[in-house]
XYZ file of N, CA and C in Angstrom:
240
model
N 2.100 31.892 -40.186
C 3.133 32.372 -41.079
C 3.013 31.670 -42.417
N 3.940 31.964 -43.289
C 3.919 31.356 -44.617
C 4.095 29.842 -44.562
N 4.961 29.369 -43.684
C 5.139 27.920 -43.546
C 3.826 27.264 -43.137
N 3.149 27.834 -42.165
C 1.884 27.268 -41.689
C 0.849 27.265 -42.801
N 0.722 28.371 -43.517
C -0.271 28.447 -44.591
C -0.008 27.393 -45.654
N 1.242 27.195 -45.968
C 1.614 26.263 -47.023
C 1.521 24.802 -46.602
N 1.673 24.503 -45.315
C 1.840 23.111 -44.897
C 0.798 22.532 -43.954
N 0.162 23.333 -43.123
C -0.730 22.760 -42.105
C -1.854 21.926 -42.702
N -2.416 22.359 -43.806
C -3.518 21.623 -44.424
C -3.126 20.269 -44.980
N -1.832 20.044 -45.167
C -1.338 18.781 -45.728
C -0.817 17.825 -44.663
N -0.738 18.293 -43.425
C -0.136 17.474 -42.365
C -1.133 16.479 -41.781
N -0.593 15.337 -41.393
C -1.401 14.344 -40.677
C -1.633 14.842 -39.251
N -2.502 14.162 -38.536
C -2.742 14.537 -37.145
C -1.461 14.405 -36.306
N -0.697 13.354 -36.554
C 0.569 13.172 -35.832
C 1.540 14.309 -36.135
N 1.620 14.710 -37.393
C 2.504 15.817 -37.758
C 2.035 17.123 -37.117
N 0.727 17.337 -37.091
C 0.198 18.545 -36.449
C 0.556 18.574 -34.968
N 0.507 17.417 -34.333
C 0.897 17.342 -32.922
C 2.384 17.656 -32.746
N 3.223 17.123 -33.640
C 4.656 17.421 -33.565
C 4.920 18.899 -33.835
N 4.199 19.476 -34.804
C 4.329 20.906 -35.104
C 3.935 21.745 -33.885
N 2.832 21.374 -33.251
C 2.365 22.094 -32.064
C 3.430 22.073 -30.966
N 4.006 20.917 -30.724
C 5.076 20.822 -29.718
C 6.281 21.659 -30.123
N 6.634 21.609 -31.408
C 7.805 22.341 -31.885
C 7.648 23.844 -31.684
N 6.478 24.376 -31.972
C 6.332 25.831 -31.869
C 5.962 26.304 -30.474
N 5.561 25.392 -29.600
C 5.120 25.815 -28.274
C 6.015 25.405 -27.113
N 6.774 24.345 -27.246
C 7.569 23.881 -26.106
C 8.911 24.580 -25.923
N 9.660 24.849 -26.991
C 10.912 25.577 -26.739
C 10.610 26.945 -26.130
N 11.439 27.349 -25.198
C 11.171 28.609 -24.494
C 11.616 29.827 -25.286
N 12.299 29.613 -26.397
C 12.844 30.732 -27.139
C 12.649 30.498 -28.637
N 11.955 31.414 -29.307
C 11.734 31.275 -30.745
C 13.042 31.274 -31.534
N 14.073 31.906 -30.984
C 15.360 31.898 -31.663
C 15.906 30.481 -31.776
N 15.609 29.638 -30.790
C 16.053 28.245 -30.883
C 15.476 27.598 -32.130
N 14.186 27.792 -32.373
C 13.534 27.210 -33.552
C 14.184 27.751 -34.823
N 14.455 29.043 -34.837
C 15.120 29.651 -35.987
C 16.479 28.989 -36.239
N 17.275 28.848 -35.198
C 18.599 28.236 -35.355
C 18.495 26.788 -35.819
N 17.523 26.044 -35.309
C 17.338 24.661 -35.738
C 16.901 24.604 -37.192
N 15.967 25.483 -37.570
C 15.435 25.485 -38.938
C 16.498 25.881 -39.950
N 17.381 26.775 -39.572
C 18.437 27.216 -40.485
C 19.706 26.389 -40.323
N 19.655 25.427 -39.430
C 20.761 24.514 -39.151
C 22.011 25.226 -38.630
N 21.801 26.363 -37.987
C 22.904 27.074 -37.336
C 23.302 26.373 -36.044
N 22.336 25.682 -35.435
C 22.583 24.903 -34.224
C 21.823 23.598 -34.335
N 22.333 22.538 -33.723
C 21.602 21.266 -33.759
C 20.362 21.323 -32.857
N 19.330 20.658 -33.293
C 18.105 20.575 -32.495
C 18.222 19.439 -31.489
N 17.548 19.563 -30.352
C 17.490 18.427 -29.428
C 16.839 17.227 -30.117
N 17.225 16.054 -29.713
C 16.732 14.821 -30.341
C 15.209 14.757 -30.385
N 14.544 15.263 -29.363
C 13.074 15.181 -29.319
C 12.401 15.996 -30.418
N 13.127 16.958 -31.011
C 12.555 17.779 -32.081
C 13.093 17.413 -33.460
N 13.960 16.421 -33.524
C 14.458 15.946 -34.808
C 13.430 14.992 -35.400
N 12.578 15.526 -36.255
C 11.537 14.722 -36.881
C 11.147 15.320 -38.224
N 10.195 14.690 -38.886
C 9.801 15.095 -40.234
C 9.312 16.535 -40.307
N 8.654 17.027 -39.280
C 8.131 18.389 -39.320
C 9.273 19.401 -39.292
N 10.273 19.163 -38.496
C 11.438 20.050 -38.504
C 12.145 19.957 -39.854
N 12.186 18.770 -40.448
C 12.758 18.639 -41.789
C 11.977 19.484 -42.798
N 10.657 19.485 -42.687
C 9.824 20.316 -43.567
C 10.138 21.798 -43.367
N 10.277 22.196 -42.119
C 10.588 23.590 -41.809
C 11.969 23.963 -42.354
N 12.919 23.059 -42.227
C 14.260 23.317 -42.767
C 14.209 23.499 -44.284
N 13.469 22.632 -44.951
C 13.349 22.744 -46.407
C 12.687 24.070 -46.785
N 11.672 24.461 -46.052
C 11.009 25.744 -46.300
C 11.997 26.897 -46.111
N 12.809 26.821 -45.069
C 13.774 27.881 -44.772
C 14.852 27.996 -45.853
N 15.156 26.902 -46.532
C 16.165 26.944 -47.602
C 15.708 27.823 -48.766
N 14.392 27.913 -48.971
C 13.814 28.780 -50.001
C 14.508 28.574 -51.346
N 14.502 27.356 -51.795
C 15.203 26.996 -53.032
C 14.676 27.753 -54.260
N 13.415 28.169 -54.231
C 12.839 28.907 -55.360
C 13.095 30.404 -55.267
N 13.788 30.809 -54.226
C 14.137 32.221 -54.035
C 12.912 33.133 -54.039
N 11.858 32.681 -53.368
C 10.636 33.482 -53.252
C 10.900 34.680 -52.351
N 10.268 35.783 -52.675
C 10.321 36.929 -51.777
C 9.261 36.725 -50.705
N 9.697 36.683 -49.487
C 8.808 36.438 -48.350
C 8.879 37.637 -47.419
N 8.385 38.741 -47.918
C 8.508 39.995 -47.180
C 7.300 40.285 -46.304
N 6.185 39.620 -46.566
C 4.964 39.866 -45.796
C 4.398 38.561 -45.283
N 3.778 38.643 -44.128
C 3.060 37.494 -43.596
C 1.763 37.334 -44.393
N 1.240 36.125 -44.494
C -0.008 35.939 -45.243
C -1.186 36.526 -44.480
N -2.227 36.880 -45.234
C -3.475 37.259 -44.591
C -3.976 36.053 -43.818
N -4.701 36.301 -42.743
C -5.144 35.204 -41.880
C -6.464 34.583 -42.315
N -7.009 35.009 -43.445
C -8.280 34.451 -43.905
C -8.195 32.938 -44.103
N -7.013 32.443 -44.444
C -6.885 31.001 -44.671
C -7.228 30.199 -43.425
N -7.121 30.819 -42.259
C -7.469 30.121 -41.024
C -8.974 29.888 -40.914
N -9.735 30.665 -41.651
C -11.186 30.593 -41.541
C -11.836 29.949 -42.746
N -11.039 29.444 -43.685
C -11.581 28.760 -44.843
C -12.120 27.406 -44.418
N -13.226 26.975 -45.039
C -13.768 25.656 -44.682
C -12.765 24.550 -44.980
N -12.720 23.563 -44.118
C -11.822 22.418 -44.302
C -12.363 21.534 -45.401
N -11.455 20.978 -46.195
C -11.870 20.095 -47.309
C -11.900 18.668 -46.867
């Protein structure tokens, strides 16, 4: 998604591991949505810097139009 395209390349290995757990361990994607939008509190195990990054992204302070998912070519770009 847009968050991944914008942030994965900047994350440390520890952050990538936390991101992986965040997107794969909860059984319901709606939980992640509610945590990211702060509609519901996140469990303590997911309260970390990566969720903070996701929350900041969800705030969309620049009022960007995010109507389309990014092309997936960025997944195949050589790593720097």
